[in-house]
Tab-separated table of C-alpha atoms in Angstrom:
chain	number	residue	atom	x	y	z
Q	17	MET	CA	122.671	117.971	62.510
Q	18	PRO	CA	120.569	118.686	65.660
Q	19	ASP	CA	122.131	117.095	68.856
Q	20	LEU	CA	120.275	115.893	71.894
Q	21	ASP	CA	121.943	114.553	75.010
Q	22	VAL	CA	119.545	112.790	77.397
Q	23	CYS	CA	122.149	111.312	79.608
Q	24	GLY	CA	121.409	111.838	83.356
Q	25	LEU	CA	117.589	112.232	82.950
Q	26	PRO	CA	115.154	109.790	84.580
Q	27	PRO	CA	112.446	108.041	82.648
Q	28	PRO	CA	110.391	109.238	80.897
Q	29	GLU	CA	112.133	112.478	80.378
Q	30	PRO	CA	114.572	111.059	77.745
Q	31	PHE	CA	111.571	109.760	75.830
Q	32	GLU	CA	109.673	112.945	76.067
Q	33	LYS	CA	112.595	115.095	75.003
Q	34	ILE	CA	113.256	112.943	71.915
Q	35	MET	CA	109.638	112.985	70.793
Q	36	LYS	CA	109.498	116.778	71.369
Q	37	ALA	CA	112.736	117.330	69.339
Q	38	LEU	CA	111.202	115.183	66.510
Q	39	GLN	CA	108.225	117.314	66.203
Q	40	THR	CA	110.419	120.357	65.328
Q	41	LEU	CA	112.955	118.495	63.223
Q	42	PRO	CA	113.070	119.955	59.618
Q	43	ALA	CA	112.176	117.543	56.852
Q	44	GLY	CA	115.161	115.598	55.592
Q	45	GLU	CA	117.193	116.382	58.838
Q	46	THR	CA	118.632	113.772	61.196
Q	47	LEU	CA	118.418	114.035	64.926
Q	48	ARG	CA	121.587	112.621	66.798
Q	49	VAL	CA	120.664	111.433	70.285
Q	50	ARG	CA	123.233	110.487	72.991
Q	51	ILE	CA	121.590	108.030	75.557
Q	52	PRO	CA	123.012	105.831	78.295
Q	53	ARG	CA	121.280	102.622	77.403
Q	54	GLU	CA	119.661	101.154	74.378
Q	55	PRO	CA	115.943	102.392	74.318
Q	56	PHE	CA	114.010	99.464	72.952
Q	57	PRO	CA	110.535	100.800	73.723
Q	58	LEU	CA	111.437	104.083	71.838
Q	59	TYR	CA	112.098	101.897	68.694
Q	60	ALA	CA	108.452	100.683	68.516
Q	61	VAL	CA	107.182	104.269	68.779
Q	62	LEU	CA	109.657	105.501	66.059
Q	63	ARG	CA	108.605	102.748	63.801
Q	64	ASP	CA	104.899	103.391	64.407
Q	65	THR	CA	105.322	107.182	63.662
Q	66	GLY	CA	107.276	106.647	60.466
Q	67	TYR	CA	110.985	107.245	61.516
Q	68	ILE	CA	113.968	105.213	60.631
Q	69	TRP	CA	117.066	105.114	62.905
Q	70	THR	CA	120.530	103.635	63.355
Q	71	THR	CA	122.034	102.906	66.767
Q	72	THR	CA	125.810	102.720	67.511
Q	73	PRO	CA	127.316	101.923	70.899
Q	74	SER	CA	130.063	104.302	72.006
Q	75	ALA	CA	133.285	103.456	73.633
Q	76	GLU	CA	132.294	104.999	76.959
Q	77	GLY	CA	129.230	102.770	77.213
Q	78	ASN	CA	126.555	105.195	75.773
Q	79	TYR	CA	124.592	104.886	72.601
Q	80	GLU	CA	124.257	107.272	69.661
Q	81	ILE	CA	121.000	107.043	67.806
Q	82	LEU	CA	120.503	108.889	64.398
Q	83	ILE	CA	116.844	109.367	63.661
Q	84	THR	CA	115.336	110.588	60.312
Q	85	LEU	CA	111.805	110.682	58.935
Q	86	ARG	CA	111.285	107.778	56.548
Q	87	PRO	CA	111.195	109.292	52.947
T	9	MET	CA	125.517	99.457	64.000
T	10	LYS	CA	122.012	98.269	64.218
T	11	THR	CA	118.993	99.337	62.130
T	12	ALA	CA	115.276	99.122	62.673
T	13	SER	CA	114.281	95.537	62.413
T	14	LEU	CA	112.208	94.916	65.451
T	15	SER	CA	109.114	92.681	65.672
T	16	THR	CA	105.868	94.263	65.043
T	17	GLU	CA	104.799	94.404	68.723
T	18	GLN	CA	107.378	95.253	71.314
T	19	ALA	CA	105.553	95.865	74.509
T	20	PRO	CA	102.885	93.466	75.798
T	21	PRO	CA	99.472	94.881	76.346
T	22	ILE	CA	99.303	96.729	79.654
T	23	SER	CA	96.654	94.182	80.909
T	24	VAL	CA	99.350	91.489	80.837
T	25	PRO	CA	101.576	92.689	83.642
T	26	LEU	CA	98.791	94.495	85.564
T	27	ARG	CA	96.777	91.370	86.091
T	28	PHE	CA	99.700	89.741	87.893
T	29	PHE	CA	100.391	92.849	89.917
T	30	ALA	CA	96.778	93.452	90.874
T	31	ILE	CA	96.247	89.837	92.259
T	32	ALA	CA	99.562	89.322	93.988
T	33	PRO	CA	98.847	91.498	97.090
T	34	LEU	CA	95.815	89.275	97.833
T	35	PHE	CA	98.360	86.455	98.691
T	36	LEU	CA	99.973	88.663	101.377
T	37	LEU	CA	96.409	88.729	102.967
T	38	LEU	CA	96.146	85.009	102.727
T	39	ALA	CA	99.619	84.541	104.121
T	40	ALA	CA	98.607	86.820	107.053
T	41	TRP	CA	95.406	84.822	107.687
T	42	ILE	CA	97.416	81.500	107.738
T	43	LEU	CA	100.044	82.979	110.037
T	44	ALA	CA	97.470	84.374	112.454
T	45	TRP	CA	95.523	81.080	112.848
T	46	GLY	CA	98.261	78.509	112.057
T	47	ASP	CA	99.533	76.064	114.700
T	48	ASP	CA	103.107	75.202	115.635
T	49	LEU	CA	104.750	78.097	113.799
T	50	SER	CA	108.010	77.508	115.725
T	51	ASN	CA	108.668	74.531	113.667
T	52	PRO	CA	109.930	75.576	110.193
T	53	HIS	CA	108.505	72.549	108.606
T	54	SER	CA	105.110	72.973	110.110
T	55	PRO	CA	102.264	72.832	107.554
T	56	ALA	CA	101.004	76.348	108.367
T	57	LEU	CA	104.484	77.884	107.976
T	58	LEU	CA	105.008	76.041	104.662
T	59	ALA	CA	101.600	77.214	103.456
T	60	ALA	CA	102.208	80.905	104.400
T	61	THR	CA	105.723	80.879	103.071
T	62	HIS	CA	104.659	79.504	99.699
T	63	CYS	CA	101.735	82.135	99.662
T	64	ILE	CA	104.409	84.816	99.981
T	65	THR	CA	107.100	83.244	97.632
T	66	LEU	CA	104.725	81.754	94.925
T	67	GLY	CA	101.545	83.814	95.390
T	68	PHE	CA	103.126	87.206	95.761
T	69	MET	CA	106.730	87.126	94.749
T	70	ALA	CA	106.291	84.768	91.696
T	71	LEU	CA	103.214	86.448	90.448
T	72	VAL	CA	104.855	89.828	90.482
T	73	MET	CA	108.108	88.360	89.031
T	74	LEU	CA	106.372	86.624	86.157
T	75	GLY	CA	104.336	89.627	85.322
T	76	ALA	CA	107.376	91.934	85.454
T	77	VAL	CA	109.642	89.619	83.426
T	78	GLN	CA	106.971	89.660	80.595
T	79	GLN	CA	107.215	93.492	80.740
T	80	ILE	CA	110.968	93.737	81.192
T	81	LEU	CA	112.182	91.455	78.467
T	82	PRO	CA	111.256	93.832	75.635
T	83	VAL	CA	112.593	96.870	77.490
T	84	VAL	CA	115.924	95.336	78.760
T	85	ILE	CA	116.878	92.981	75.841
T	86	GLY	CA	114.537	94.251	73.118
T	87	SER	CA	112.922	90.839	72.654
T	88	PRO	CA	109.219	90.200	73.705
T	89	MET	CA	107.710	86.823	74.686
T	90	PRO	CA	105.983	85.016	71.786
T	91	ALA	CA	102.145	84.763	72.129
T	92	GLN	CA	102.194	87.128	75.076
T	93	ARG	CA	98.382	86.940	75.964
T	94	TRP	CA	98.450	83.194	75.757
T	95	VAL	CA	101.517	82.999	77.837
T	96	ALA	CA	99.986	85.348	80.312
T	97	TRP	CA	96.813	83.302	80.822
T	98	PHE	CA	98.634	79.914	80.835
T	99	SER	CA	101.071	81.168	83.536
T	100	PHE	CA	98.616	83.483	85.535
T	101	LEU	CA	95.629	81.247	86.126
T	102	PRO	CA	97.524	77.917	86.944
T	103	LEU	CA	99.943	79.889	89.249
T	104	ILE	CA	97.099	81.365	91.335
T	105	VAL	CA	95.072	78.147	91.597
T	106	GLY	CA	98.216	76.041	91.968
T	107	THR	CA	99.334	78.195	94.908
T	108	LEU	CA	95.997	77.954	96.561
T	109	SER	CA	96.081	74.132	96.046
T	110	LEU	CA	99.590	73.813	97.438
T	111	ALA	CA	98.687	75.910	100.588
T	112	GLY	CA	95.396	74.004	101.037
T	113	GLY	CA	97.385	70.693	100.543
T	114	PHE	CA	99.732	71.609	103.388
T	115	LEU	CA	97.140	72.954	105.722
T	116	LEU	CA	94.650	70.067	105.196
T	117	HIS	CA	97.216	67.287	104.766
T	118	GLU	CA	95.245	66.531	101.453
T	119	PRO	CA	97.494	64.575	98.876
T	120	ALA	CA	94.988	65.189	96.081
T	121	LEU	CA	95.462	69.013	96.480
T	122	LEU	CA	99.275	68.633	96.585
T	123	ASN	CA	99.086	66.523	93.386
T	124	LEU	CA	96.867	69.153	91.651
T	125	ALA	CA	99.302	71.853	92.761
T	126	CYS	CA	102.241	69.972	91.062
T	127	TRP	CA	100.338	69.881	87.771
T	128	LEU	CA	99.079	73.436	87.761
T	129	LEU	CA	102.381	74.924	88.997
T	130	GLY	CA	104.281	72.780	86.536
T	131	LEU	CA	102.080	74.194	83.692
T	132	ALA	CA	102.485	77.745	84.878
T	133	PHE	CA	106.271	77.673	85.083
T	134	LEU	CA	106.684	75.485	82.037
T	135	THR	CA	104.772	77.988	79.896
T	136	PHE	CA	106.682	80.915	81.392
T	137	ILE	CA	110.140	79.182	81.187
T	138	ALA	CA	109.599	78.263	77.535
T	139	ALA	CA	108.398	81.632	76.381
T	140	SER	CA	111.357	83.251	78.348
T	141	LEU	CA	113.904	80.970	76.644
T	142	ILE	CA	112.353	81.710	73.263
T	143	SER	CA	112.600	85.383	73.869
T	144	LEU	CA	116.198	85.254	75.244
T	145	SER	CA	117.412	83.124	72.365
T	146	ARG	CA	115.876	85.660	69.884
T	147	ALA	CA	117.464	88.703	71.498
T	148	THR	CA	120.210	90.438	69.662
T	149	ALA	CA	121.141	92.637	72.519
T	150	GLN	CA	124.362	91.839	74.420
T	151	ASN	CA	124.239	93.024	77.976
T	152	ALA	CA	124.859	91.769	81.418
T	153	SER	CA	121.090	91.583	82.276
T	154	LYS	CA	120.654	89.095	79.453
T	155	ASN	CA	123.279	86.776	80.929
T	156	ALA	CA	121.696	87.103	84.349
T	157	LEU	CA	118.230	86.469	83.009
T	158	TRP	CA	119.414	83.217	81.344
T	159	LEU	CA	120.827	81.988	84.640
T	160	ALA	CA	117.838	83.027	86.612
T	161	ILE	CA	115.497	81.156	84.330
T	162	SER	CA	117.766	78.026	84.449
T	163	ALA	CA	117.760	78.111	88.228
T	164	LEU	CA	113.963	78.527	88.246
T	165	THR	CA	113.638	75.449	86.071
T	166	LEU	CA	115.704	73.324	88.500
T	167	ALA	CA	113.845	74.924	91.498
T	168	VAL	CA	110.482	74.080	90.045
T	169	THR	CA	111.484	70.485	89.216
T	170	LEU	CA	112.734	69.950	92.704
T	171	GLY	CA	109.691	71.637	94.344
T	172	SER	CA	107.334	69.410	92.206
T	173	LEU	CA	109.276	66.273	93.214
T	174	LEU	CA	109.102	67.351	96.973
T	175	ALA	CA	105.361	67.960	96.804
T	176	HIS	CA	104.666	64.929	94.786
T	177	GLY	CA	106.852	62.759	97.116
T	178	TYR	CA	105.110	64.333	100.285
T	179	ALA	CA	101.726	63.719	98.834
T	180	ASN	CA	102.357	60.110	97.795
T	181	GLY	CA	104.755	59.017	100.670
T	182	LEU	CA	107.802	58.511	98.336
T	183	PRO	CA	111.078	57.553	100.011
T	184	LEU	CA	113.116	60.649	99.183
T	185	ASN	CA	115.870	62.487	101.036
T	186	TYR	CA	113.543	65.421	101.938
T	187	PRO	CA	116.038	67.537	103.987
T	188	GLN	CA	118.605	67.499	101.209
T	189	LEU	CA	116.097	68.097	98.402
T	190	ALA	CA	114.468	70.891	100.364
T	191	LEU	CA	117.810	72.603	100.896
T	192	ALA	CA	118.534	72.363	97.296
T	193	HIS	CA	115.050	73.649	96.240
T	194	ILE	CA	115.465	76.659	98.660
T	195	ALA	CA	118.990	77.468	97.388
T	196	LEU	CA	117.954	77.410	93.801
T	197	ALA	CA	114.650	79.202	94.293
T	198	LEU	CA	116.034	82.063	96.541
T	199	GLY	CA	119.773	82.090	95.783
T	200	GLY	CA	119.264	81.322	92.061
T	201	TRP	CA	116.081	82.601	90.635
T	202	VAL	CA	115.285	85.464	93.074
T	203	THR	CA	118.782	86.687	93.578
T	204	MET	CA	119.934	86.321	89.966
T	205	LEU	CA	116.704	88.093	88.705
T	206	ILE	CA	116.977	90.968	91.085
T	207	VAL	CA	120.799	91.404	90.284
T	208	GLY	CA	120.126	91.238	86.503
T	209	VAL	CA	117.326	93.624	86.548
T	210	SER	CA	119.157	95.964	88.999
T	211	PHE	CA	122.098	96.374	86.473
T	212	GLN	CA	119.509	98.331	84.192
T	213	VAL	CA	117.034	99.622	86.633
T	214	VAL	CA	119.179	101.236	89.342
T	215	PRO	CA	121.271	103.533	87.000
T	216	MET	CA	118.153	104.250	84.822
T	217	PHE	CA	115.488	105.116	87.429
T	218	GLN	CA	117.869	106.157	90.373
T	219	LEU	CA	120.340	108.105	88.267
T	220	THR	CA	123.315	106.393	89.713
T	221	PRO	CA	126.639	105.583	87.783
T	222	ASN	CA	126.593	102.293	86.014
T	223	TYR	CA	127.635	99.149	87.877
T	224	PRO	CA	131.316	98.500	87.427
T	225	LYS	CA	131.813	96.184	84.368
T	226	TRP	CA	133.871	93.547	86.408
T	227	LEU	CA	130.718	93.177	88.618
T	228	SER	CA	128.063	93.049	85.975
T	229	ALA	CA	130.087	90.645	83.936
T	230	GLY	CA	131.288	88.430	86.783
T	231	LEU	CA	128.627	88.358	89.407
T	232	PRO	CA	125.954	86.228	87.657
T	233	PRO	CA	128.356	83.417	86.579
T	234	ALA	CA	130.035	83.646	90.115
T	235	LEU	CA	126.665	83.311	91.747
T	236	CYS	CA	125.803	80.347	89.421
T	237	ALA	CA	129.180	78.766	90.453
T	238	ALA	CA	128.392	79.103	94.161
T	239	LEU	CA	124.982	77.520	93.622
T	240	LEU	CA	126.492	74.568	91.639
T	241	LEU	CA	129.022	74.109	94.392
T	242	PHE	CA	126.258	74.080	96.933
T	243	LEU	CA	124.192	71.460	94.932
T	244	CYS	CA	127.489	69.257	94.763
T	245	SER	CA	127.858	69.553	98.472
T	246	ARG	CA	124.269	68.300	98.991
T	247	LEU	CA	124.827	65.375	96.465
T	248	LEU	CA	128.115	64.395	98.214
T	249	GLU	CA	126.696	65.270	101.650
T	250	SER	CA	129.837	67.136	102.344
T	251	ALA	CA	129.538	69.744	105.172
T	252	PRO	CA	132.822	71.497	104.438
T	253	LEU	CA	131.967	71.905	100.713
T	254	GLY	CA	128.479	73.218	101.817
T	255	TYR	CA	130.166	75.808	104.180
T	256	LEU	CA	132.437	76.913	101.347
T	257	ALA	CA	129.657	77.281	98.869
T	258	GLU	CA	127.487	79.376	101.367
T	259	ALA	CA	130.484	81.513	102.220
T	260	LEU	CA	131.067	82.233	98.627
T	261	PHE	CA	127.420	82.968	97.927
T	262	TRP	CA	127.215	85.443	100.786
T	263	LEU	CA	130.468	87.134	99.779
T	264	LEU	CA	129.008	87.784	96.347
T	265	ALA	CA	125.696	88.898	97.761
T	266	VAL	CA	127.484	91.275	100.213
T	267	SER	CA	129.465	92.666	97.166
T	268	PHE	CA	126.362	93.310	95.207
T	269	ALA	CA	124.633	95.001	98.097
T	270	THR	CA	127.622	97.264	99.058
T	271	ILE	CA	128.238	98.396	95.574
T	272	THR	CA	124.554	99.159	95.039
T	273	LEU	CA	124.568	101.195	98.166
T	274	LYS	CA	127.601	103.025	97.175
T	275	LEU	CA	126.148	103.780	93.731
T	276	GLN	CA	122.934	105.054	95.190
T	277	SER	CA	125.060	107.415	97.437
T	278	GLN	CA	126.449	108.864	94.148
T	279	ARG	CA	123.155	109.380	92.415
T	280	ARG	CA	122.689	112.693	90.557
T	281	ARG	CA	119.462	113.867	91.939
T	282	ARG	CA	119.548	113.867	95.720
T	283	VAL	CA	115.916	114.075	96.442
T	284	ALA	CA	113.998	111.894	98.798
T	285	ASP	CA	112.317	108.957	96.962
T	286	ALA	CA	110.341	106.181	98.574
T	287	THR	CA	111.177	103.546	95.840
T	288	LEU	CA	114.976	104.312	96.380
T	289	SER	CA	114.370	103.889	100.127
T	290	PHE	CA	112.677	100.470	99.510
T	291	PHE	CA	115.665	99.379	97.442
T	292	ARG	CA	118.208	100.571	100.151
T	293	LEU	CA	116.189	98.676	102.828
T	294	GLY	CA	116.482	95.663	100.589
T	295	MET	CA	120.251	95.978	100.267
T	296	ILE	CA	120.763	96.555	104.062
T	297	SER	CA	118.625	93.433	104.594
T	298	LEU	CA	120.768	91.412	102.297
T	299	LEU	CA	123.755	92.434	104.298
T	300	LEU	CA	121.922	91.448	107.526
T	301	ALA	CA	120.935	88.147	105.983
T	302	ALA	CA	124.634	87.481	105.258
T	303	LEU	CA	125.589	88.448	108.863
T	304	PHE	CA	122.876	86.012	110.274
T	305	SER	CA	124.063	83.336	108.077
T	306	LEU	CA	127.694	83.674	109.282
T	307	LEU	CA	126.391	83.552	112.930
T	308	ALA	CA	124.561	80.315	112.210
T	309	PRO	CA	127.171	78.037	113.700
T	310	PHE	CA	126.546	79.707	117.161
T	311	SER	CA	122.849	79.004	117.202
T	312	PRO	CA	121.698	77.249	113.892
T	313	GLU	CA	117.904	77.314	114.223
T	314	LEU	CA	117.668	80.936	115.374
T	315	PHE	CA	120.214	82.493	113.042
T	316	LYS	CA	119.153	80.395	109.886
T	317	MET	CA	115.546	81.418	110.409
T	318	SER	CA	116.655	85.086	110.802
T	319	ALA	CA	118.629	84.951	107.690
T	320	VAL	CA	115.698	83.386	105.707
T	321	VAL	CA	113.174	85.917	107.198
T	322	THR	CA	115.549	88.771	106.384
T	323	PHE	CA	116.270	87.519	102.925
T	324	ILE	CA	112.635	86.955	101.857
T	325	LEU	CA	110.916	89.922	103.696
T	326	GLY	CA	113.723	92.236	103.947
T	327	PHE	CA	115.599	91.751	100.672
T	328	ALA	CA	113.283	90.382	98.183
T	329	LEU	CA	109.985	91.858	99.149
T	330	SER	CA	111.621	95.435	99.738
T	331	VAL	CA	113.214	95.370	96.295
T	332	ILE	CA	109.926	94.088	94.720
T	333	HIS	CA	107.803	96.746	96.322
T	334	GLY	CA	110.312	99.369	95.245
T	335	MET	CA	110.198	98.101	91.613
T	336	LEU	CA	106.546	97.845	91.569
T	337	TYR	CA	106.186	101.549	92.591
T	338	LYS	CA	108.434	102.524	89.711
T	339	ILE	CA	107.309	100.106	87.030
T	340	ILE	CA	103.494	100.519	87.368
T	341	PRO	CA	103.522	104.410	86.980
T	342	PHE	CA	106.086	104.087	84.092
T	343	LEU	CA	103.977	101.409	82.286
T	344	ILE	CA	100.689	103.525	82.584
T	345	TRP	CA	102.451	106.665	81.290
T	346	PHE	CA	104.075	104.654	78.473
T	347	HIS	CA	100.970	102.981	77.269
T	348	LEU	CA	98.839	106.198	77.481
T	349	PHE	CA	101.608	107.878	75.402
T	350	ARG	CA	102.036	105.136	72.968
T	351	GLY	CA	98.170	105.011	72.558
T	352	GLY	CA	98.465	108.337	70.897
T	353	ILE	CA	97.364	110.387	73.802
T	354	LYS	CA	99.801	113.570	73.854
T	355	LYS	CA	97.883	115.878	76.109
T	356	GLY	CA	96.404	115.033	79.508
T	357	VAL	CA	98.812	112.173	80.175
T	358	PRO	CA	99.465	112.378	83.978
T	359	ASN	CA	102.924	113.017	85.438
T	360	MET	CA	104.381	109.709	86.534
T	361	LYS	CA	104.688	110.981	89.920
T	362	GLU	CA	100.934	111.814	90.147
T	363	ILE	CA	99.771	108.206	89.267
T	364	ILE	CA	100.403	106.689	92.749
T	365	PRO	CA	100.716	109.265	95.468
T	366	GLU	CA	104.172	109.360	96.895
T	367	ALA	CA	102.725	109.710	100.490
T	368	TRP	CA	101.220	106.184	100.125
T	369	MET	CA	104.643	104.787	99.153
T	370	TRP	CA	106.247	106.199	102.204
T	371	ARG	CA	103.504	104.792	104.497
T	372	HIS	CA	103.996	101.542	102.843
T	373	LEU	CA	107.787	101.716	103.342
T	374	TRP	CA	107.414	102.272	107.137
T	375	LEU	CA	104.765	99.571	107.362
T	376	HIS	CA	106.995	97.199	105.624
T	377	PHE	CA	109.973	98.146	107.835
T	378	LEU	CA	107.756	97.461	111.045
T	379	THR	CA	106.479	94.191	109.467
T	380	LEU	CA	110.080	93.013	109.124
T	381	LEU	CA	110.893	93.890	112.641
T	382	ALA	CA	107.819	91.987	113.791
T	383	ALA	CA	108.943	88.991	111.713
T	384	LEU	CA	112.320	89.009	113.511
T	385	MET	CA	110.524	89.428	116.868
T	386	THR	CA	108.516	86.366	116.289
T	387	LEU	CA	111.680	84.136	116.505
T	388	TYR	CA	112.044	85.280	120.255
T	389	TRP	CA	108.520	86.158	121.157
T	390	LYS	CA	105.778	83.906	119.596
T	391	ALA	CA	102.909	86.283	120.324
T	392	ALA	CA	104.486	88.787	117.826
T	393	VAL	CA	103.144	86.697	114.989
T	394	TRP	CA	99.989	88.710	115.332
T	395	LEU	CA	102.043	91.907	114.659
T	396	LEU	CA	103.554	90.097	111.611
T	397	ALA	CA	100.139	88.968	110.374
T	398	THR	CA	98.660	92.513	110.775
T	399	GLY	CA	101.650	94.112	109.043
T	400	LEU	CA	101.455	91.719	106.023
T	401	ALA	CA	97.604	92.112	105.795
T	402	LEU	CA	97.913	95.913	105.865
T	403	GLN	CA	100.648	95.827	103.171
T	404	GLY	CA	98.467	93.644	101.027
T	405	ILE	CA	95.614	96.165	101.324
T	406	LEU	CA	97.770	99.252	100.778
T	407	LEU	CA	99.360	97.787	97.659
T	408	CYS	CA	95.955	96.658	96.285
T	409	PHE	CA	94.759	100.160	96.816
T	410	ALA	CA	97.767	101.686	95.136
T	411	ILE	CA	97.513	99.370	92.035
T	412	VAL	CA	93.777	99.922	91.691
T	413	THR	CA	94.383	103.778	91.928
T	414	ALA	CA	96.960	103.557	89.129
T	415	ILE	CA	94.504	101.459	86.962
T	416	THR	CA	91.714	103.952	87.678
T	417	VAL	CA	93.996	106.765	86.461
T	418	TYR	CA	94.834	104.904	83.344
T	419	ARG	CA	91.096	104.254	82.565
T	420	ARG	CA	90.030	107.736	83.442
T	421	THR	CA	92.615	109.317	81.174
T	422	LEU	CA	91.514	107.078	78.324
T	423	THR	CA	87.830	107.807	78.917
T	424	GLY	CA	88.619	111.550	79.189
T	425	MET	CA	90.262	111.423	75.872
T	426	GLU	CA	87.362	109.622	74.188
T	427	LYS	CA	84.838	112.307	75.231
């Protein structure tokens, strides 16, 4: 599963990196993103572009998001 | 674990926040004009000073804050306001006309204008408060900012109620306890709404945009309810007319404000990218001003009129306006970038740093700093009011120019993509 850590990047870099990683994501694969806060604006873009996602808060205060193209 | 289940439209249209931001600087120009030509500015209750102050706090600050909250709610707690365009129009237009009526009512001693202001400002804030409460009650996110936003909106509700009562009473000659009501109104508006909103938004914006460590959990969880407790204690002291309780409440409030400012400055000193940034400097000036306002407030027993006025000036112009300017210069470029990107434009989207030239932001920062010095000078040297008025007017012009430039970049990029 491809991993992407966008902690420590200023807006809009996390957003740009996630969208770039999704463009090269093989069909059926899931992208795992580690991000310091819940990216609500990203969800709207993911939904509009046909992705599904699950978000889980981690113990150290970050969030892990698993993003997959909707079948 | 959460799955995709958000409403169909997360972010409001870009025109919603931008209309608030574009008009707000004009009220700095109006405040400057009133200050330059007003009489008896040495009296804190003079009509000209009341009119100018409300042009800044309602016309500039509230316009920006209402526009920003409509944009911030979906970003910070993932829950947009309902009927965003309607909420925008029913808060935007009545707030503008209501502020103009209020300032005119003070200046012309015209009860009809003050009564009109009560209705219009009541409509503007009622619309905004109701929509904010719906958004907050729908939000599933659990974070410190959400709690602070609840308390900020609650404080705003009480501040608006007392403000309307004061204006209505003043216009119709009602026998009210004006000094006590005015103190409670100021405490709720500045100490409650303004401080709580800045604190709540800072918990997200400072680590996110300034790349600092997160605020310590004890502070983000404890500060909003502690500020609320200090305000409630202050309101009780006014009701009971107890001076010792009032001093205790003020001391508690300033202790909490100093904690917030000190920790923010410390976090900023630990930021990951140590490059000069005008928006960060605006924020730092805001925090230093908050510390100064606390100091002036502590010195108030030695010279009540002088130090209380110094504390109010440093709080409004130094703390609130600095943070608002800093946030505007971050939020506007981000909004424009985000809406262009989300609009399907993948190539030709300008870099966020190119949307408003950084050199303008630095010029504005220095101008703002000099305006703050001029405002403090007016307490000792009345002629300095011309410097204050000039500084405010130039800031209004500079900010207008920056916002219009950003809108032009947005429109030019869209038009370029259509060709």
